[in-house]
Short mmCIF file of C-alpha atoms in Angstrom, two decimals:
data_model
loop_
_atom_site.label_atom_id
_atom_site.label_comp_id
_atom_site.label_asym_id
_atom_site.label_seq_id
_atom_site.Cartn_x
_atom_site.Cartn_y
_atom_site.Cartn_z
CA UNK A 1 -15.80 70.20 -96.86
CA UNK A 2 -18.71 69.58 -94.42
CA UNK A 3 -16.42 68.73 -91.97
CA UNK A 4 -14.95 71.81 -92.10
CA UNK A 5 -17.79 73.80 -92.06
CA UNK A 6 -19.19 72.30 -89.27
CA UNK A 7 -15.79 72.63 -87.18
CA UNK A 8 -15.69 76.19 -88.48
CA UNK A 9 -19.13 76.77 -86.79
CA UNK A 10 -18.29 75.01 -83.63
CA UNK A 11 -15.06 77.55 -83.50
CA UNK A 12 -17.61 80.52 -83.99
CA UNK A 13 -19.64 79.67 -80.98
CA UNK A 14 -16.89 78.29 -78.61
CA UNK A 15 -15.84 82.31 -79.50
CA UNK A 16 -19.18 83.39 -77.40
CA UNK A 17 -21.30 83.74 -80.62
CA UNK A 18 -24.55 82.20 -80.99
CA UNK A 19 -26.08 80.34 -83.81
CA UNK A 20 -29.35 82.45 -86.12
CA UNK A 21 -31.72 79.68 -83.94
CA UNK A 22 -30.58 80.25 -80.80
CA UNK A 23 -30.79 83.90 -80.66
CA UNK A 24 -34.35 83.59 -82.37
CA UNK A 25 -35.05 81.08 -79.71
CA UNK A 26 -33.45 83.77 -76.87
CA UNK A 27 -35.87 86.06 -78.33
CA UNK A 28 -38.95 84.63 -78.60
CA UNK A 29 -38.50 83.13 -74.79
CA UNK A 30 -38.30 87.01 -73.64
CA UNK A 31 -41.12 87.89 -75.55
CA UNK A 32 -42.94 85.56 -74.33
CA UNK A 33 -42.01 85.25 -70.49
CA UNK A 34 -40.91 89.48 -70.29
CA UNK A 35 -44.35 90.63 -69.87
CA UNK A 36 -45.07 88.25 -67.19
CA UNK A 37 -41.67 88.62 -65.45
CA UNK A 38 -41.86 92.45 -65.57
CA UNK A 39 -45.49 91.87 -63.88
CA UNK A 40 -43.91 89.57 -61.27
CA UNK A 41 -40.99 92.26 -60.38
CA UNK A 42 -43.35 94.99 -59.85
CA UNK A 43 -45.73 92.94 -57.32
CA UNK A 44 -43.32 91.26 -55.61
CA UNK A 45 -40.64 94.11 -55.58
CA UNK A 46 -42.72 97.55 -54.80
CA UNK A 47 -44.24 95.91 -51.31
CA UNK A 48 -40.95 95.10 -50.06
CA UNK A 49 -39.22 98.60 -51.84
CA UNK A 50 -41.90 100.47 -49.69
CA UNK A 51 -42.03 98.53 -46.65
CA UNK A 52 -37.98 99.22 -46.79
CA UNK A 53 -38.62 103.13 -47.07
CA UNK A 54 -41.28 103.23 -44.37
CA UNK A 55 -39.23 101.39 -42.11
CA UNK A 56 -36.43 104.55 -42.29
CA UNK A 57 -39.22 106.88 -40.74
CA UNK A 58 -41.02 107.31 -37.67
CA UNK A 59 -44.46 107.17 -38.88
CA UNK A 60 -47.73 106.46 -36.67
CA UNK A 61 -50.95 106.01 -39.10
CA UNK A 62 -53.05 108.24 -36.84
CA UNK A 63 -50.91 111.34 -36.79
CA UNK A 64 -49.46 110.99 -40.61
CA UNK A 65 -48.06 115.00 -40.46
CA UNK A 66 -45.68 113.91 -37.33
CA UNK A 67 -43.89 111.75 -39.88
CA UNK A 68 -40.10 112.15 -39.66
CA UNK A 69 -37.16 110.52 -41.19
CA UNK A 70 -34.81 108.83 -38.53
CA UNK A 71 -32.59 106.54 -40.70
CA UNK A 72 -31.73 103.23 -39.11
CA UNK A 73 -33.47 104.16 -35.48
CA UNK A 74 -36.45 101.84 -35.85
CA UNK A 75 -34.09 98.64 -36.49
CA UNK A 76 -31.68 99.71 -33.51
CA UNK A 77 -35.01 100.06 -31.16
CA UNK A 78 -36.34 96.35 -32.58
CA UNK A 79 -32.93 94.40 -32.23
CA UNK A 80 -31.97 96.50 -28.61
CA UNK A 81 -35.45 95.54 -27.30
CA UNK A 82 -36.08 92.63 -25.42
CA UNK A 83 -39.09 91.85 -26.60
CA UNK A 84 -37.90 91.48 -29.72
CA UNK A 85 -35.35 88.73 -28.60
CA UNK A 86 -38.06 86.72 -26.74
CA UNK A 87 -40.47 86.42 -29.46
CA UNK A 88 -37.36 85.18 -31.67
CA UNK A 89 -36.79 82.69 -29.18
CA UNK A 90 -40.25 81.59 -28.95
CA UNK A 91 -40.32 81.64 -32.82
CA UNK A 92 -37.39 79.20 -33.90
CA UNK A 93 -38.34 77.13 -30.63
CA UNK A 94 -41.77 76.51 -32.36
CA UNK A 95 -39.12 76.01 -35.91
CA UNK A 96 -36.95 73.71 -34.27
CA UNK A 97 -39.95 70.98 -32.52
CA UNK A 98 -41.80 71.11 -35.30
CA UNK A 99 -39.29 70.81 -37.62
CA UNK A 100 -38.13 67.60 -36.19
CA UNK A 101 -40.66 66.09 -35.64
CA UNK A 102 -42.40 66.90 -38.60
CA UNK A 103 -39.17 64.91 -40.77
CA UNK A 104 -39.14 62.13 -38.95
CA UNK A 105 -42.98 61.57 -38.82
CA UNK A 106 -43.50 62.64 -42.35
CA UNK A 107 -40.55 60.26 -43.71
CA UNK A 108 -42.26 57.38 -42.02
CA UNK A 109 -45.75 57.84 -43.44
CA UNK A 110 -43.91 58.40 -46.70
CA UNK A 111 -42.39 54.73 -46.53
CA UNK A 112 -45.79 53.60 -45.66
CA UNK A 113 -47.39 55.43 -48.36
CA UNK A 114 -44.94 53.99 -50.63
CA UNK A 115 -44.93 50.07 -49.90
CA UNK A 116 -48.46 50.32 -49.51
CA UNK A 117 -50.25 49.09 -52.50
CA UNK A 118 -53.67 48.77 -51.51
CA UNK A 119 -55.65 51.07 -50.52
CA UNK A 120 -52.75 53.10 -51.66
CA UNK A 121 -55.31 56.10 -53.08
CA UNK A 122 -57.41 55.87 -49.62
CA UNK A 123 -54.42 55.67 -47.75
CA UNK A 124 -52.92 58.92 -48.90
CA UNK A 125 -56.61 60.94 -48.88
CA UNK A 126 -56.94 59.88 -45.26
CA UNK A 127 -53.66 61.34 -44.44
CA UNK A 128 -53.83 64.61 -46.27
CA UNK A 129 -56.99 65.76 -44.49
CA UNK A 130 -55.43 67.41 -41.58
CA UNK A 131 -53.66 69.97 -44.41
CA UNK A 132 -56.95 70.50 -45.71
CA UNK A 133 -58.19 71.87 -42.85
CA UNK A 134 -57.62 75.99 -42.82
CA UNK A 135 -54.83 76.74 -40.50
CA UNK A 136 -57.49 79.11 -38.18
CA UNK A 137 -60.63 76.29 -37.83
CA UNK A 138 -57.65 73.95 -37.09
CA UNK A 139 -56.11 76.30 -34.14
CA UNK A 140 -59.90 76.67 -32.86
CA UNK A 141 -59.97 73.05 -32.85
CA UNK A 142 -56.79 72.34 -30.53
CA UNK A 143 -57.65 75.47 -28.61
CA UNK A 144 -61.13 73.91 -27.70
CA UNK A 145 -59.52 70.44 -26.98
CA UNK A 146 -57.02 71.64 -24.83
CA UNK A 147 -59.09 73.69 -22.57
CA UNK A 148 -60.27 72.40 -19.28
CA UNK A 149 -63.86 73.19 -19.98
CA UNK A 150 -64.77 72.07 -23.26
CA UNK A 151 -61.29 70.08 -24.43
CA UNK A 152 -60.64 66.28 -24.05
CA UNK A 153 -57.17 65.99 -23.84
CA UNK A 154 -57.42 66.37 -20.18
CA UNK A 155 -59.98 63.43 -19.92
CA UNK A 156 -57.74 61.10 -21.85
CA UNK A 157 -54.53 61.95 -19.46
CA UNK A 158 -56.91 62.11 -16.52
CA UNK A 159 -57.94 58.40 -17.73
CA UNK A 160 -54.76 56.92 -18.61
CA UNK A 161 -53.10 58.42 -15.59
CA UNK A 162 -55.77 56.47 -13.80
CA UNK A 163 -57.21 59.41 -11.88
CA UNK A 164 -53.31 60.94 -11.33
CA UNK A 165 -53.54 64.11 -13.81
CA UNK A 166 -55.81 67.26 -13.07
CA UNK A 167 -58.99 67.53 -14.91
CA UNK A 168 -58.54 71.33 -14.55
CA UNK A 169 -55.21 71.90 -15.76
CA UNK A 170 -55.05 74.83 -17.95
CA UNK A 171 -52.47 74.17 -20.67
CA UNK A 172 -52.65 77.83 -21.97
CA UNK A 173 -51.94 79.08 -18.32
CA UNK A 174 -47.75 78.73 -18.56
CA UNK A 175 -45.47 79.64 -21.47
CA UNK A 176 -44.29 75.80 -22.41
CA UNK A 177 -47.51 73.98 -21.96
CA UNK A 178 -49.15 76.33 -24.61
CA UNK A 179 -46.14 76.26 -26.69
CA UNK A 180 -46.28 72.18 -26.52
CA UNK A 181 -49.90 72.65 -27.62
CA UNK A 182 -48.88 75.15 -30.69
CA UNK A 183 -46.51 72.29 -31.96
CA UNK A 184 -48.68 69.90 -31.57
CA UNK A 185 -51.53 71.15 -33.47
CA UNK A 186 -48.49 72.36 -36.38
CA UNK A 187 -46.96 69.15 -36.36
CA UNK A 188 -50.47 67.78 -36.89
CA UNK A 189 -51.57 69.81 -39.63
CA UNK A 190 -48.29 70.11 -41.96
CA UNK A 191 -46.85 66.18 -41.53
CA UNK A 192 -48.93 65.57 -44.31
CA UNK A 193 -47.77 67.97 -46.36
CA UNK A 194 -43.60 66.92 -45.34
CA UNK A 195 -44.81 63.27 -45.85
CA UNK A 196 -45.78 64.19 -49.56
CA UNK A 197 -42.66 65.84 -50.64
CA UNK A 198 -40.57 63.10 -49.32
CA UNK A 199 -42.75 60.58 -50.74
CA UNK A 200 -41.45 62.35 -54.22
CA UNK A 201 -38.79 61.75 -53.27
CA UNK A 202 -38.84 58.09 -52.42
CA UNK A 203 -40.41 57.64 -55.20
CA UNK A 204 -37.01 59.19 -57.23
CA UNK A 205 -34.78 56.29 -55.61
CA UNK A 206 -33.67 53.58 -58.03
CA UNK A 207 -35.44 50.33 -56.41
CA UNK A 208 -32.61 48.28 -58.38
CA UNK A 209 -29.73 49.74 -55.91
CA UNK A 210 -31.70 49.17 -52.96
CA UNK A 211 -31.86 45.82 -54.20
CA UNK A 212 -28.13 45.34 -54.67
CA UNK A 213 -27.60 46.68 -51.64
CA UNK A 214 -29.78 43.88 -50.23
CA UNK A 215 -28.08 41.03 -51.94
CA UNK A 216 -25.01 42.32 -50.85
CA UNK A 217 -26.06 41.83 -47.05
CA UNK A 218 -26.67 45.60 -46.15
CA UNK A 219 -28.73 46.05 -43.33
CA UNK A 220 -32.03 48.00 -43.67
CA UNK A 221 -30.44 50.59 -41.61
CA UNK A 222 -27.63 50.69 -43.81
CA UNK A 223 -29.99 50.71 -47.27
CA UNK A 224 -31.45 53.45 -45.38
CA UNK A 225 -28.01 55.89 -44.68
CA UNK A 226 -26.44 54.79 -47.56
CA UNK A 227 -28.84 54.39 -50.43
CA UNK A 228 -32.21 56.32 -50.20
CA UNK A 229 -31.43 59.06 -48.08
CA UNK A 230 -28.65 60.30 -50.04
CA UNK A 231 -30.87 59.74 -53.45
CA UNK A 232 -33.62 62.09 -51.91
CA UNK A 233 -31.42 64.60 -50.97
CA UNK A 234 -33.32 67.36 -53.00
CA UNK A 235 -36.36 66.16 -51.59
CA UNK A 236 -35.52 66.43 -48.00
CA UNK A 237 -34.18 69.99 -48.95
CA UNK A 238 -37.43 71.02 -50.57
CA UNK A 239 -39.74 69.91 -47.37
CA UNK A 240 -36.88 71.30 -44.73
CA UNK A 241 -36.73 74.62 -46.45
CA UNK A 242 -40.46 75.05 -47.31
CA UNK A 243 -41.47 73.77 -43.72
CA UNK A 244 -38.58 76.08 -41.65
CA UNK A 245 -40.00 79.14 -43.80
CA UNK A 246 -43.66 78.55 -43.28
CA UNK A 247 -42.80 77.91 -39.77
CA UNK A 248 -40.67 81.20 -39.32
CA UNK A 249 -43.72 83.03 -40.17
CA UNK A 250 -45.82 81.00 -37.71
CA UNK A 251 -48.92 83.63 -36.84
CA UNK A 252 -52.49 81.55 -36.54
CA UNK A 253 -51.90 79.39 -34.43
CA UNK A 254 -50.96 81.39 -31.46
CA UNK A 255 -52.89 84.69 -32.02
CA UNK A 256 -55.97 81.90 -31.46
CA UNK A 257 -54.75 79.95 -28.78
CA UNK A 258 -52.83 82.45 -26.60
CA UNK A 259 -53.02 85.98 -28.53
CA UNK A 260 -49.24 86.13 -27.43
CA UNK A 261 -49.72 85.69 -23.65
CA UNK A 262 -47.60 84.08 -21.36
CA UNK A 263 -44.49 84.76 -23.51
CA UNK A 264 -46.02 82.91 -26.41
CA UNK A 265 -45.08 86.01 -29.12
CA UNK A 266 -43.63 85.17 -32.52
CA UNK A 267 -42.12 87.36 -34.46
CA UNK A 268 -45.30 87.52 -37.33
CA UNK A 269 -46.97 88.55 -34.35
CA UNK A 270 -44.81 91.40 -33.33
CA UNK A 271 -45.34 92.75 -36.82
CA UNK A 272 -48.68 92.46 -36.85
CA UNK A 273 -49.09 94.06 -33.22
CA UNK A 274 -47.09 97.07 -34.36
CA UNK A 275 -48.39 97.39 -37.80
CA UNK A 276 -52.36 96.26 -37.42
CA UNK A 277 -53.04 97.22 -33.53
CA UNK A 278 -50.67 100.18 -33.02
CA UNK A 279 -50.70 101.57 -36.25
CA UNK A 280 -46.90 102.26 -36.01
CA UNK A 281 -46.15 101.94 -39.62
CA UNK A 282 -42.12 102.98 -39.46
CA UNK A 283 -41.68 100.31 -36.86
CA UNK A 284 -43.90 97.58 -38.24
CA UNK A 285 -42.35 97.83 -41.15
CA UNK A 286 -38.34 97.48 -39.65
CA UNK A 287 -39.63 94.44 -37.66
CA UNK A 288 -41.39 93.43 -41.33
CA UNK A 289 -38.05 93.76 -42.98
CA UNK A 290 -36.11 91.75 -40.66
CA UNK A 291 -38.23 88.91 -40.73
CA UNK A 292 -37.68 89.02 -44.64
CA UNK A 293 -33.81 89.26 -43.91
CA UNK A 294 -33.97 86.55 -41.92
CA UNK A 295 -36.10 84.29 -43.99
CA UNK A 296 -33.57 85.04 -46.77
CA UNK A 297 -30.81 83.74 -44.58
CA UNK A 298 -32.16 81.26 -43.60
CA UNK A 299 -33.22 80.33 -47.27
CA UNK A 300 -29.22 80.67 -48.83
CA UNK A 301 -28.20 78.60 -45.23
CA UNK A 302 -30.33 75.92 -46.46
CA UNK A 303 -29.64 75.83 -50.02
CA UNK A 304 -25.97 76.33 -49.84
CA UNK A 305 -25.56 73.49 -46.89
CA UNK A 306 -27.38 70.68 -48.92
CA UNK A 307 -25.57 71.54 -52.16
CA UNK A 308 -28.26 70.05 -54.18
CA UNK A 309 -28.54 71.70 -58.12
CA UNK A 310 -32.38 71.34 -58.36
CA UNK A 311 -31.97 72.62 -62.09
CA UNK A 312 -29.61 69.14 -62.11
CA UNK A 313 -31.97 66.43 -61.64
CA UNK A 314 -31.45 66.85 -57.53
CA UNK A 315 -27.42 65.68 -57.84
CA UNK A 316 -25.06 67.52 -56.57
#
């Protein structure tokens, strides 16, 4: 008699029906979460609703009764100007170096982090201070290192050159020597950061398979491609995606160091620029929006190319 019961239930909700619990449960989950969703909607939603709707006009902030609707004429004008290419260049040129090297630096102070047992704690303060440091002080800091008059980067080279590099070079003078400066002083201030998430990571990896795979005569190269990078797949996803996006919207660094000369513009920039120094709202506000489109690209790229079900313990 239970039996059937029981199987008559099971019939009930394989029909799309759900248990007296599970609905209370439903409910009570709304109640509780709704208010703070709704909140979340409305902060996160109006900016970008608005910022859409200013971008359709041509609006300058000192002359708000010229405003005029012109449709789509303020994203034509961005993506048919030049400008607008070059920063996006410079932009996913700054994505790209940093990017790299960021993974493969950050990976290796993760496997030190993690076979290191003592001073394990030390260890992994000393190498977070660099993200500590606010992303402005820090670009002050490279900017006063790499010029010729206060910076010491040119008496190290000059010194291990043995007298053969210029004490006056001016790194900031050309487009790639300031760019190669901008990475650097990224790629010093967020491998920490990488190194962390992948350390999670790591630290996810099953040290019994990696043993196997030892016994078995693997290679460390191998027990590298074959057993704990594929196990921190989600990992790797998480610091590629969170580091390409913070690194799309690269602004400090270079408004200190170069204030966009010498070709040096990123797209943040441009927005800024048109927004904040031109007070051209209707065009600030197209260039805004396609940063955001592109950052959502970008975002779907990334999570549709690893394939990796966070909600799923990371496997695919």
């Amino acid at each position: 008699m239970s039996t059937a019961t029981e199987a008559a239930a099971d019939t009930r909700k394989r029909k799309g029906g759900l248990s007296d619990r599970a609905k209370g449960e439903r409910s009570l989950g709304w109640k509780l979460a709704g208010p703070a969703f709704v909140i979340m909607l409305l902060v996160t939603l109006y900016p970008i609703a608005y910022a859409i709707y200013l971008s359709l006009f041509s609006y300058r902030l000192t002359d708000p009764s010229a405003r005029k609707f012109v449709g789509l004429q303020n994203y034509v004008t961005a993506l048919g100007d030049g400008l607008f290419w070059e920063a996006f260049m410079t932009t996913f040129f700054i994505v790209v170096v940093t990017l790299v090297f960021e993974l493969i630096l950050g990976f290796a102070i993760a496997l030190l982090m993690n076979k290191v047992v003592l001073p394990r704690r030390t260890l992994r303060t000393i190498v977070l201070i660099p993200y500590a440091i606010i992303t402005v002080v820090s670009a002050f800091a490279w900017l006063y290192a790499a010029q010729p008059d206060t910076g010491f980067i040119n008496h190290w080279l000059h010194t291990l050159s043995f007298g053969a590099w210029d004490l006056n070079y001016d790194w900031f003078g050309g487009r790639w020597s300031a760019l190669f400066i901008i990475c650097l002083s990224e790629i010093w201030k967020t491998t920490p950061f990488v190194s962390l998430l992948l350390l999670a990571g790591l630290a996810q990896v099953d040290g019994a398979m990696e043993e196997a795979a030892k016994v078995d005569g693997a290679s460390w190269w191998q027990r590298l491609t074959k057993v704990i990078l594929p196990n921190m797949k989600a990992a790797i996803m998480v610091a590629t995606l969170f580091r390409t996006l913070d690194a799309v919207r690269i602004y400090d660094n270079p408004v200190v160091m170069t204030g966009g000369a010498n070709k040096t513009t990123t797209l943040s920039m441009l927005v800024g620029r048109e927004t904040v120094e031109r007070v051209e709202i209707g065009m600030g506000s197209a260039l805004a929006v396609i940063l955001f489109i592109i950052v959502l690209i970008i975002a779907g790229i990334f999570v549709k190319g690893f394939k990796v079900d966070l909600a799923g313990g990371g496997r695919s």
